[in-house]
mmCIF file of C-alpha atoms in Angstrom:
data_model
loop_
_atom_site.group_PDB
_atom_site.id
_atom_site.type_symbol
_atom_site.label_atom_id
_atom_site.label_comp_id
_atom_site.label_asym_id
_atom_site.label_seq_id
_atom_site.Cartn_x
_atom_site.Cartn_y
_atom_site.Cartn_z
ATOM 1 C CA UNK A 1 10.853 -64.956 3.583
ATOM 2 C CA UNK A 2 7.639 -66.328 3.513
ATOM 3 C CA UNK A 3 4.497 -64.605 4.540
ATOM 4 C CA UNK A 4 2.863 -65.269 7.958
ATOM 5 C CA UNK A 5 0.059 -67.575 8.056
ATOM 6 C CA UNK A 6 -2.577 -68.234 10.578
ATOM 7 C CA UNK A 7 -1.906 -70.231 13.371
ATOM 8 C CA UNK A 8 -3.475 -73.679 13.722
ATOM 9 C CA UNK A 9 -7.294 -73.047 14.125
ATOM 10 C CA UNK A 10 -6.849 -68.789 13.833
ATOM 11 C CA UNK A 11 -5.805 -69.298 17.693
ATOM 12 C CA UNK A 12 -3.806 -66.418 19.080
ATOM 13 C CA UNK A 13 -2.374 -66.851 22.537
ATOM 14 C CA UNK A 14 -1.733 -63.670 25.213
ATOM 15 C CA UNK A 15 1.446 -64.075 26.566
ATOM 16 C CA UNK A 16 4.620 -62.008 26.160
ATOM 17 C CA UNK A 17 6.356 -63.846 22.935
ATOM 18 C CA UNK A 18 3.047 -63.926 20.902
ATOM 19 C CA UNK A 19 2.327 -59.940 22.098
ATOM 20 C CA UNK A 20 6.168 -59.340 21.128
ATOM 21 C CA UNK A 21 5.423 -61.258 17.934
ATOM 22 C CA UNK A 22 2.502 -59.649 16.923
ATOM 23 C CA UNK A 23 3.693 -55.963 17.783
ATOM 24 C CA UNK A 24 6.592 -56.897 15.752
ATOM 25 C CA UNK A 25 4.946 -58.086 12.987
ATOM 26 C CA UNK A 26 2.618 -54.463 12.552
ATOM 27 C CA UNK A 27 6.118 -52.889 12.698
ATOM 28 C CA UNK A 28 7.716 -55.217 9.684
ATOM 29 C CA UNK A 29 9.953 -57.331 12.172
ATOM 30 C CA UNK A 30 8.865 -60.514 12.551
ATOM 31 C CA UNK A 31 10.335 -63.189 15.112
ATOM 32 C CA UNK A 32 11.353 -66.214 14.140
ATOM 33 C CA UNK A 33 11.478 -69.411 16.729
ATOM 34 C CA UNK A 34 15.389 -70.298 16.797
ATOM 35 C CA UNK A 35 16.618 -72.236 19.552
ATOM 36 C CA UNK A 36 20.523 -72.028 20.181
ATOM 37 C CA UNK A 37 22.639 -73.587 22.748
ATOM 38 C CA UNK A 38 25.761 -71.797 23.906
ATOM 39 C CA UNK A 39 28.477 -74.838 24.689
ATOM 40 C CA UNK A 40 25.931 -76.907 26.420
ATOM 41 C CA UNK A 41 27.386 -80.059 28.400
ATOM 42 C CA UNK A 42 25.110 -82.481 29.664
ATOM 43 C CA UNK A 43 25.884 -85.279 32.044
ATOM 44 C CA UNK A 44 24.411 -87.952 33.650
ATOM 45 C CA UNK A 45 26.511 -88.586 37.097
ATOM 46 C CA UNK A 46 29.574 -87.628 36.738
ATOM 47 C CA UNK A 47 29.776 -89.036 32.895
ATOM 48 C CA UNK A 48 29.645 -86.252 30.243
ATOM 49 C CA UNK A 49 26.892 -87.164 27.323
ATOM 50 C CA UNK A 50 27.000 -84.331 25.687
ATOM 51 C CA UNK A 51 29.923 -81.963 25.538
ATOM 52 C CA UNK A 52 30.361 -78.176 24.538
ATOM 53 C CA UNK A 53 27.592 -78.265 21.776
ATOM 54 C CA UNK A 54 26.701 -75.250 19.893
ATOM 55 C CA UNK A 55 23.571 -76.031 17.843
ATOM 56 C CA UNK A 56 21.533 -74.043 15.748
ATOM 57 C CA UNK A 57 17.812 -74.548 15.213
ATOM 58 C CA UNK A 58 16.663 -72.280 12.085
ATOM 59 C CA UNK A 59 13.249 -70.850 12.768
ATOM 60 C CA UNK A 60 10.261 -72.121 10.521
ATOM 61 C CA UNK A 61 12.225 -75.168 9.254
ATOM 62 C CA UNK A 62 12.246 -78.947 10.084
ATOM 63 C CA UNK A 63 15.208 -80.388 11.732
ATOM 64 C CA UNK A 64 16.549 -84.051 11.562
ATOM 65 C CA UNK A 65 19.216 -85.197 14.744
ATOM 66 C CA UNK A 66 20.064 -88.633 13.443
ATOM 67 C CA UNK A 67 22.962 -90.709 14.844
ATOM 68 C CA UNK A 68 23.499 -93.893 16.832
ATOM 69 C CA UNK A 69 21.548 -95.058 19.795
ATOM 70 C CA UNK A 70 23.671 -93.923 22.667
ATOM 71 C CA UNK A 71 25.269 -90.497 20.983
ATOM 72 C CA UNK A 72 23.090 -88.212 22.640
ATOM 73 C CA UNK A 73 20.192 -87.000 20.764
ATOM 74 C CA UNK A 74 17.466 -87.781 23.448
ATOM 75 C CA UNK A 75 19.389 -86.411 25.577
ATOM 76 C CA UNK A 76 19.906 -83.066 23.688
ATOM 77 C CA UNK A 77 16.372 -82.584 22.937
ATOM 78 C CA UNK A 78 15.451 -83.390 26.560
ATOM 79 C CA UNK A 79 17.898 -80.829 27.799
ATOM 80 C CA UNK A 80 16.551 -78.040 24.762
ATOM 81 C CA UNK A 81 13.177 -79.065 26.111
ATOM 82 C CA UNK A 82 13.789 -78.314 29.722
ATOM 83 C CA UNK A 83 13.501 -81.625 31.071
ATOM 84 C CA UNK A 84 16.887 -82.300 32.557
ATOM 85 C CA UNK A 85 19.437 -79.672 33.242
ATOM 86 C CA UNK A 86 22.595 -78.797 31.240
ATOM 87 C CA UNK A 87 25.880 -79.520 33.612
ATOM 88 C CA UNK A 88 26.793 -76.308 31.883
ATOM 89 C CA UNK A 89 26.401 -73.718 28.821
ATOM 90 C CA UNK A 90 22.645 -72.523 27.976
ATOM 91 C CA UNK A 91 19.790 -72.705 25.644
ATOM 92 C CA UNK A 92 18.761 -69.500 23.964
ATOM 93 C CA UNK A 93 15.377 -69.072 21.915
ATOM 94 C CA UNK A 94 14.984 -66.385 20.238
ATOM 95 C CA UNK A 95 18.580 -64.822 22.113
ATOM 96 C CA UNK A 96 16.174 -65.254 25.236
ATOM 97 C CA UNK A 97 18.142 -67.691 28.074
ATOM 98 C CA UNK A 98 15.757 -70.952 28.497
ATOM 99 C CA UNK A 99 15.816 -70.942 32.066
ATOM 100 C CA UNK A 100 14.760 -66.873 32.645
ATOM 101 C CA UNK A 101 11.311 -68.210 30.944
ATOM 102 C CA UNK A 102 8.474 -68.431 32.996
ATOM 103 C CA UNK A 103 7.274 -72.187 32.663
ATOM 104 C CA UNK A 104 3.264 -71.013 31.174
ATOM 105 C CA UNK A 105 5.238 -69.150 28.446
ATOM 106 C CA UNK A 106 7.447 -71.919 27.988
ATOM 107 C CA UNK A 107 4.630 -74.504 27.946
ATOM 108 C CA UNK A 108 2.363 -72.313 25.100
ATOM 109 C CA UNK A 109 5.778 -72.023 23.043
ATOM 110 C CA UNK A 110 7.455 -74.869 23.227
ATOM 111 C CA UNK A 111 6.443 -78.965 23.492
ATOM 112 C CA UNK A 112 7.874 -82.173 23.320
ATOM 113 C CA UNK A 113 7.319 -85.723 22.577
ATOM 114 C CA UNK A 114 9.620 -87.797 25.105
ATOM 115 C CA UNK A 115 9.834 -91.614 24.734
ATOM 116 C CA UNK A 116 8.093 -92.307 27.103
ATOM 117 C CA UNK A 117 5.380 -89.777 28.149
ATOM 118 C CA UNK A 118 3.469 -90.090 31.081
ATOM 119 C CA UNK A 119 -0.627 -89.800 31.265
ATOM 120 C CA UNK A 120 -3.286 -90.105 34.099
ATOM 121 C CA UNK A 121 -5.163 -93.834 33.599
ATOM 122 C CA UNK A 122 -8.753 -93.797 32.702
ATOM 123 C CA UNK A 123 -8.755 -91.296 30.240
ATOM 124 C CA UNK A 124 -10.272 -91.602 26.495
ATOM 125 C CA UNK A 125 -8.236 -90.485 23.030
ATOM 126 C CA UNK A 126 -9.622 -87.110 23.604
ATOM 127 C CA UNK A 127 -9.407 -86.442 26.644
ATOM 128 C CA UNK A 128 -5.556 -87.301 26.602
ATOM 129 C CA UNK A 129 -5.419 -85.103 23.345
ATOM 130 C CA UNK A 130 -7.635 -82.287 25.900
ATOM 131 C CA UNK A 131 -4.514 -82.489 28.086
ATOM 132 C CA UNK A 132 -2.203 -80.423 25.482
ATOM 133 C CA UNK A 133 -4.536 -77.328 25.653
ATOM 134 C CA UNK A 134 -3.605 -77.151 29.849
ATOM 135 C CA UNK A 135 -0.899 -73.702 28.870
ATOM 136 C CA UNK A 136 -3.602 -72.167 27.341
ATOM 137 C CA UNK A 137 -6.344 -72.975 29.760
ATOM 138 C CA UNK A 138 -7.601 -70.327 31.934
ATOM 139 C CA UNK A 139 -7.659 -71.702 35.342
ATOM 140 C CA UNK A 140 -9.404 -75.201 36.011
ATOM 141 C CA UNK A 141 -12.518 -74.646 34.022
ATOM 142 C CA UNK A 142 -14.067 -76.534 30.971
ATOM 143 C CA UNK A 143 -11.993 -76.160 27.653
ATOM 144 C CA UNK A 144 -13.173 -73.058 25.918
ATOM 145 C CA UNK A 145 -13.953 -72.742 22.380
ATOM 146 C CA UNK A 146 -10.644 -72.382 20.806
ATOM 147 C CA UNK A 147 -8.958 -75.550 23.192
ATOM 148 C CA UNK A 148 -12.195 -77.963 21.780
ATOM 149 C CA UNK A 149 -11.396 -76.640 18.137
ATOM 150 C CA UNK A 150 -7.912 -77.410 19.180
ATOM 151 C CA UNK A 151 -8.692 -80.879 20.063
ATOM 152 C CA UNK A 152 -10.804 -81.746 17.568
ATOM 153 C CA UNK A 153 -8.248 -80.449 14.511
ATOM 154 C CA UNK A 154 -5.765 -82.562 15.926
ATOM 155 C CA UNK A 155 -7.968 -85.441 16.249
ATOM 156 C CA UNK A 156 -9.000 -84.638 12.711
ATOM 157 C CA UNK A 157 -5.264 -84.297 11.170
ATOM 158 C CA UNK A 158 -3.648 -87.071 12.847
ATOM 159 C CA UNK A 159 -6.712 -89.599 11.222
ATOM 160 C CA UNK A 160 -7.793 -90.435 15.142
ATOM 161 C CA UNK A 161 -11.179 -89.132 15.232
ATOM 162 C CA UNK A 162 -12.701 -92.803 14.795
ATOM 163 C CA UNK A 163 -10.829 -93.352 18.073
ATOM 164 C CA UNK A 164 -11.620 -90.103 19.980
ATOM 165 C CA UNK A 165 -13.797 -92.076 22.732
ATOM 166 C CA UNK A 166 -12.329 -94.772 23.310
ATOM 167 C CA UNK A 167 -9.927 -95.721 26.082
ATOM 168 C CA UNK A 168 -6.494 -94.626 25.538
ATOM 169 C CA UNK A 169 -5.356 -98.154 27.338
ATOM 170 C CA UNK A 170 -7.536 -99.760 24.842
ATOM 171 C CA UNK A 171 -5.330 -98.626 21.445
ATOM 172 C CA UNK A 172 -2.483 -100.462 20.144
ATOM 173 C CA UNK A 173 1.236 -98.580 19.887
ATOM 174 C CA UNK A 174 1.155 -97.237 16.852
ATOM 175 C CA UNK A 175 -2.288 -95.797 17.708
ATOM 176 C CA UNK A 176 -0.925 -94.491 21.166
ATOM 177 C CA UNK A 177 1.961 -92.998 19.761
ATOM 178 C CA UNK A 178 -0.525 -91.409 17.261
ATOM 179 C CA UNK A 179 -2.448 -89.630 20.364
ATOM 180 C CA UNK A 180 0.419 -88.281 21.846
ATOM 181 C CA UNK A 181 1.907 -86.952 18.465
ATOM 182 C CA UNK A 182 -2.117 -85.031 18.424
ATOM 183 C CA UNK A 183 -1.209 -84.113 21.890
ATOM 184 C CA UNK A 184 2.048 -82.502 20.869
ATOM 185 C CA UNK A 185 -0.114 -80.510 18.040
ATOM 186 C CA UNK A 186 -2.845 -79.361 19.807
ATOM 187 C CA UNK A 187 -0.956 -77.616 21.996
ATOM 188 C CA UNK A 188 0.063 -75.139 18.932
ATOM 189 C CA UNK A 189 3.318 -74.294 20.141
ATOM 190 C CA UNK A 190 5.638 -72.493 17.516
ATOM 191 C CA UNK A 191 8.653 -75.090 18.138
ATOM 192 C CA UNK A 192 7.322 -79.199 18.098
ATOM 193 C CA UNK A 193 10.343 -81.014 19.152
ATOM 194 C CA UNK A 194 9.649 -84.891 18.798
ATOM 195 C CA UNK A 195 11.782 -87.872 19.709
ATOM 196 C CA UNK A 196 11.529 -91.022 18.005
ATOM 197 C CA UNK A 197 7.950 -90.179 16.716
ATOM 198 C CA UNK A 198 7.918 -93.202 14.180
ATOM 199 C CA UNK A 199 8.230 -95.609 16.975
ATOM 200 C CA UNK A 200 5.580 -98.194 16.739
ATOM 201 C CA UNK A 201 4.462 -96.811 13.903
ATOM 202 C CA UNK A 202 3.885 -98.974 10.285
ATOM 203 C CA UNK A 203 4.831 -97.670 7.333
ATOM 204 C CA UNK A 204 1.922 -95.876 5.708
ATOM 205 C CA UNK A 205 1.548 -94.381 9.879
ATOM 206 C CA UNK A 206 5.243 -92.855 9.871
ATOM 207 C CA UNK A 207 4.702 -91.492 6.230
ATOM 208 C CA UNK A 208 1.335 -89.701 7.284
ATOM 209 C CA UNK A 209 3.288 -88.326 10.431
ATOM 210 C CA UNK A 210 6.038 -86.996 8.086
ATOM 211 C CA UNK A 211 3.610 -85.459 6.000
ATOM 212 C CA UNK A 212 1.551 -84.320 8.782
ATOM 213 C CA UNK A 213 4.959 -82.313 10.160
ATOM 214 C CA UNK A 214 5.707 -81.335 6.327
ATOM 215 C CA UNK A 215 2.346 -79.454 6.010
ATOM 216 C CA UNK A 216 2.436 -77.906 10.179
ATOM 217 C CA UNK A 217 5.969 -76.014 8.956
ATOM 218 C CA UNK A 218 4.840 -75.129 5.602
ATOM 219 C CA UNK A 219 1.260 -73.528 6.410
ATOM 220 C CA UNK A 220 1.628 -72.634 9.636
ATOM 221 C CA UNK A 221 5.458 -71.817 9.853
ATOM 222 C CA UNK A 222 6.144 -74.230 13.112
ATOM 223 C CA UNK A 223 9.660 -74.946 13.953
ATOM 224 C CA UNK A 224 10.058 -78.525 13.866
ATOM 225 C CA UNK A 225 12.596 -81.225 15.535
ATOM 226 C CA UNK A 226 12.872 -84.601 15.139
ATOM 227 C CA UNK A 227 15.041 -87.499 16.250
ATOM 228 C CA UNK A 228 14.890 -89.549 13.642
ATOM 229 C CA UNK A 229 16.641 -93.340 12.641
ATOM 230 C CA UNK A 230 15.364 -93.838 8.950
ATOM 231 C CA UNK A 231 17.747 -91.500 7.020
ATOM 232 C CA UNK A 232 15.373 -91.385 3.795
ATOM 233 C CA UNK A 233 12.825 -89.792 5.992
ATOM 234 C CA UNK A 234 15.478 -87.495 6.854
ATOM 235 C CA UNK A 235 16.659 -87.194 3.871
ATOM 236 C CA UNK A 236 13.148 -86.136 2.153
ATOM 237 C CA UNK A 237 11.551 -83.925 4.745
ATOM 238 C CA UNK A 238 14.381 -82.183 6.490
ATOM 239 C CA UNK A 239 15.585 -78.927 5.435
ATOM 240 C CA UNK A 240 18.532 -79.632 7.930
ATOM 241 C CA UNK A 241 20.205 -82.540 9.517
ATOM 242 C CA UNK A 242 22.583 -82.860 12.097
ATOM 243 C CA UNK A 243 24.601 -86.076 12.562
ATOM 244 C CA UNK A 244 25.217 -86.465 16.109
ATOM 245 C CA UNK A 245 28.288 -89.292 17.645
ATOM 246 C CA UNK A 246 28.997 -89.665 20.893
ATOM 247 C CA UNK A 247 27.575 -86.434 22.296
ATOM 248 C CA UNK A 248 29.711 -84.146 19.911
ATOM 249 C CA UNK A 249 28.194 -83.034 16.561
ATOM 250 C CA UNK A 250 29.940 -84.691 13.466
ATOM 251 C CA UNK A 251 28.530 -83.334 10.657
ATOM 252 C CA UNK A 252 25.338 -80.816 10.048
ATOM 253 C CA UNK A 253 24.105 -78.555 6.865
ATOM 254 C CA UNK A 254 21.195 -79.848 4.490
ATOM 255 C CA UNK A 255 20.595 -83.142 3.571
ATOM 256 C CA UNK A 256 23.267 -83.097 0.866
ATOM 257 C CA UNK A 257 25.618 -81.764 3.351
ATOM 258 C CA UNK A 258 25.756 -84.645 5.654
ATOM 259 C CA UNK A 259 24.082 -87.455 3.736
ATOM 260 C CA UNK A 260 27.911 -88.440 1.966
ATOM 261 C CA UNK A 261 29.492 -91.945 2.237
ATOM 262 C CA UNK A 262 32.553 -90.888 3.815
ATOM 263 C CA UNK A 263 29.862 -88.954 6.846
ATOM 264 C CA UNK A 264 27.436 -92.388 7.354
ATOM 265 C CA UNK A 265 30.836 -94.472 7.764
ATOM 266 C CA UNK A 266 32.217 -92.628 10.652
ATOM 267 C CA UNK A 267 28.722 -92.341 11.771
ATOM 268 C CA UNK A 268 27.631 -95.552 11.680
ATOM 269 C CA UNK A 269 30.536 -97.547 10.665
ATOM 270 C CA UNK A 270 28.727 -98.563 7.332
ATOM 271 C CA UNK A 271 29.202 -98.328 4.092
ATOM 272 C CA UNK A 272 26.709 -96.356 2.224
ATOM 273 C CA UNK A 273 25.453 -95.160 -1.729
ATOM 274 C CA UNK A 274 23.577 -91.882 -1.593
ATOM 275 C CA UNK A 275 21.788 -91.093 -4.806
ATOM 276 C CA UNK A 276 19.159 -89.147 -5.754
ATOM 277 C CA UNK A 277 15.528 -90.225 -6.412
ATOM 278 C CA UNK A 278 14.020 -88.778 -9.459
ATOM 279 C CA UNK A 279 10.512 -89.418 -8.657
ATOM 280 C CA UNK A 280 10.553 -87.340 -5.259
ATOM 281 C CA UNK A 281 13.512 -85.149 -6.211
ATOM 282 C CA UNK A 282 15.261 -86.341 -2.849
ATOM 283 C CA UNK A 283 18.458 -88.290 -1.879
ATOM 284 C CA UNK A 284 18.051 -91.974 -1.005
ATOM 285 C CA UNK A 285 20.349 -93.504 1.129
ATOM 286 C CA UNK A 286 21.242 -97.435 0.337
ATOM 287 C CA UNK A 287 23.523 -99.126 3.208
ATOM 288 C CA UNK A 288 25.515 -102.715 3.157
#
């Protein structure tokens, strides 16, 4: 096991999982951030999405959900998030149920990047960014120290500091979807779940993001989720994949696991060479 680092800017929250943490940690147990769900069904009127799922998210590693649009994985990572309900089953982190967490804990633990996020008109890059620090703001005061180095680290890492005053209507997408991705990070949660983040995003954009989550799991031991389309991305920064079709899971285990001919044809219905790329060390997916 690796040894702990520093959180993102040396921050340390108060609440209860951070105290537990760091009690634990002067004892030789540490905690890692796994998120579990216990036959979770999910349904949208009376349609089943998602049915009897039993996922594992390893702590301190970066997850890949790929699959087709349709098969569920918004929906999953909305649900793990909070954000819609689970017809039945639960969602465990840490062995803790979801639901028994009180929603400031949650908050300073946990975030997500939806789809579509909402935001208040008016604001600037920053100020939208300032937004991510509201868990760990201490009633409706200025940002402290710690939430402005906050800000300004995630301005910093996500290359948006050029942009940091002006008008968040003003940027393009891929610059938007760059905020919010800051957002997501400067609320240093230990578990970034993120769906879709390379939408809108170019090409040299999505491989800074994937870097960008690379380096947050590897210094600073987050627990990382992704939705994700482009299976070479998954493929190369994943440490596990799961394959989801039509709200069941298919396939999941690293990227050699899953990433097989045989798997991508009854996922996709494609045919598929998977070979390995000895310049990164990483499989390569080629479909026709």
């Amino acid at each position: 096991m690796r040894p702990r680092k520093a959180n993102v800017c040396a921050l340390q929250s108060s609440d209860t999982f951070n105290k537990a943490k760091i009690k634990n940690e002067r004892q030789g147990v540490v905690i890692l951030w796994k998120l579990q769900t216990d036959n979770m069904s999910i349904c949208y009127g009376a349609k089943d999405v998602v049915t009897k799922i039993n996922l594992t998210i390893p702590a301190e590693k970066i997850t890949a959900i790929v699959g087709p649009n349709g098969s569920g994985k918004s929906t999953i990572l909305r649900a793990i998030s909070r954000m819609i309900p689970a017809r039945e089953g639960n969602v465990f982190i840490n062995g803790e149920n979801l639901l028994t967490i009180p929603d400031v804990e949650f908050a300073k633990n946990l975030s997500i990047l939806s789809q579509s996020p909402d935001y208040v008109s008016g604001l600037t890059t920053r100020e939208l960014i300032s937004y991510g620090r509201l868990p760990r703001k201490k009633g409706f005061g200025k940002l402290e120290h710690m939430d402005v180095q906050a800000v300004e680290w995630a301005l910093d890492v996500t290359n948006m500091k050029s942009l940091a005053d002006v008008a968040f209507e003003e940027l393009s997408d891929g610059q938007r979807q760059k905020a919010w991705i800051a957002v997501t990070i400067a609320q240093d949660a230990s578990i970034l779940i993120l769906d879709e983040p390379m939408t809108y995003l170019d090409l040299q954009q999505q491989l800074e993001v994937m870097k960008l989550m690379e380096r947050l799991n590897k210094e600073f031991d987050k627990t990382i989720v992704m939705a994700l389309h482009d299976l070479n991305q998954a493929a190369r920064f994943a440490d596990k994949i799961i394959a989801i079709k039509e709200g069941s899971i298919l396939a999941e285990g690293s990227p050699a696991d899953v990433l097989r001919a045989e798997t991508l044809c009854r996922l996709y219905g494609i045919e598929a060479t998977v070979d390995m790329d000895p310049k990164i060390g990483k499989l390569v997916c080629y479909t026709y």
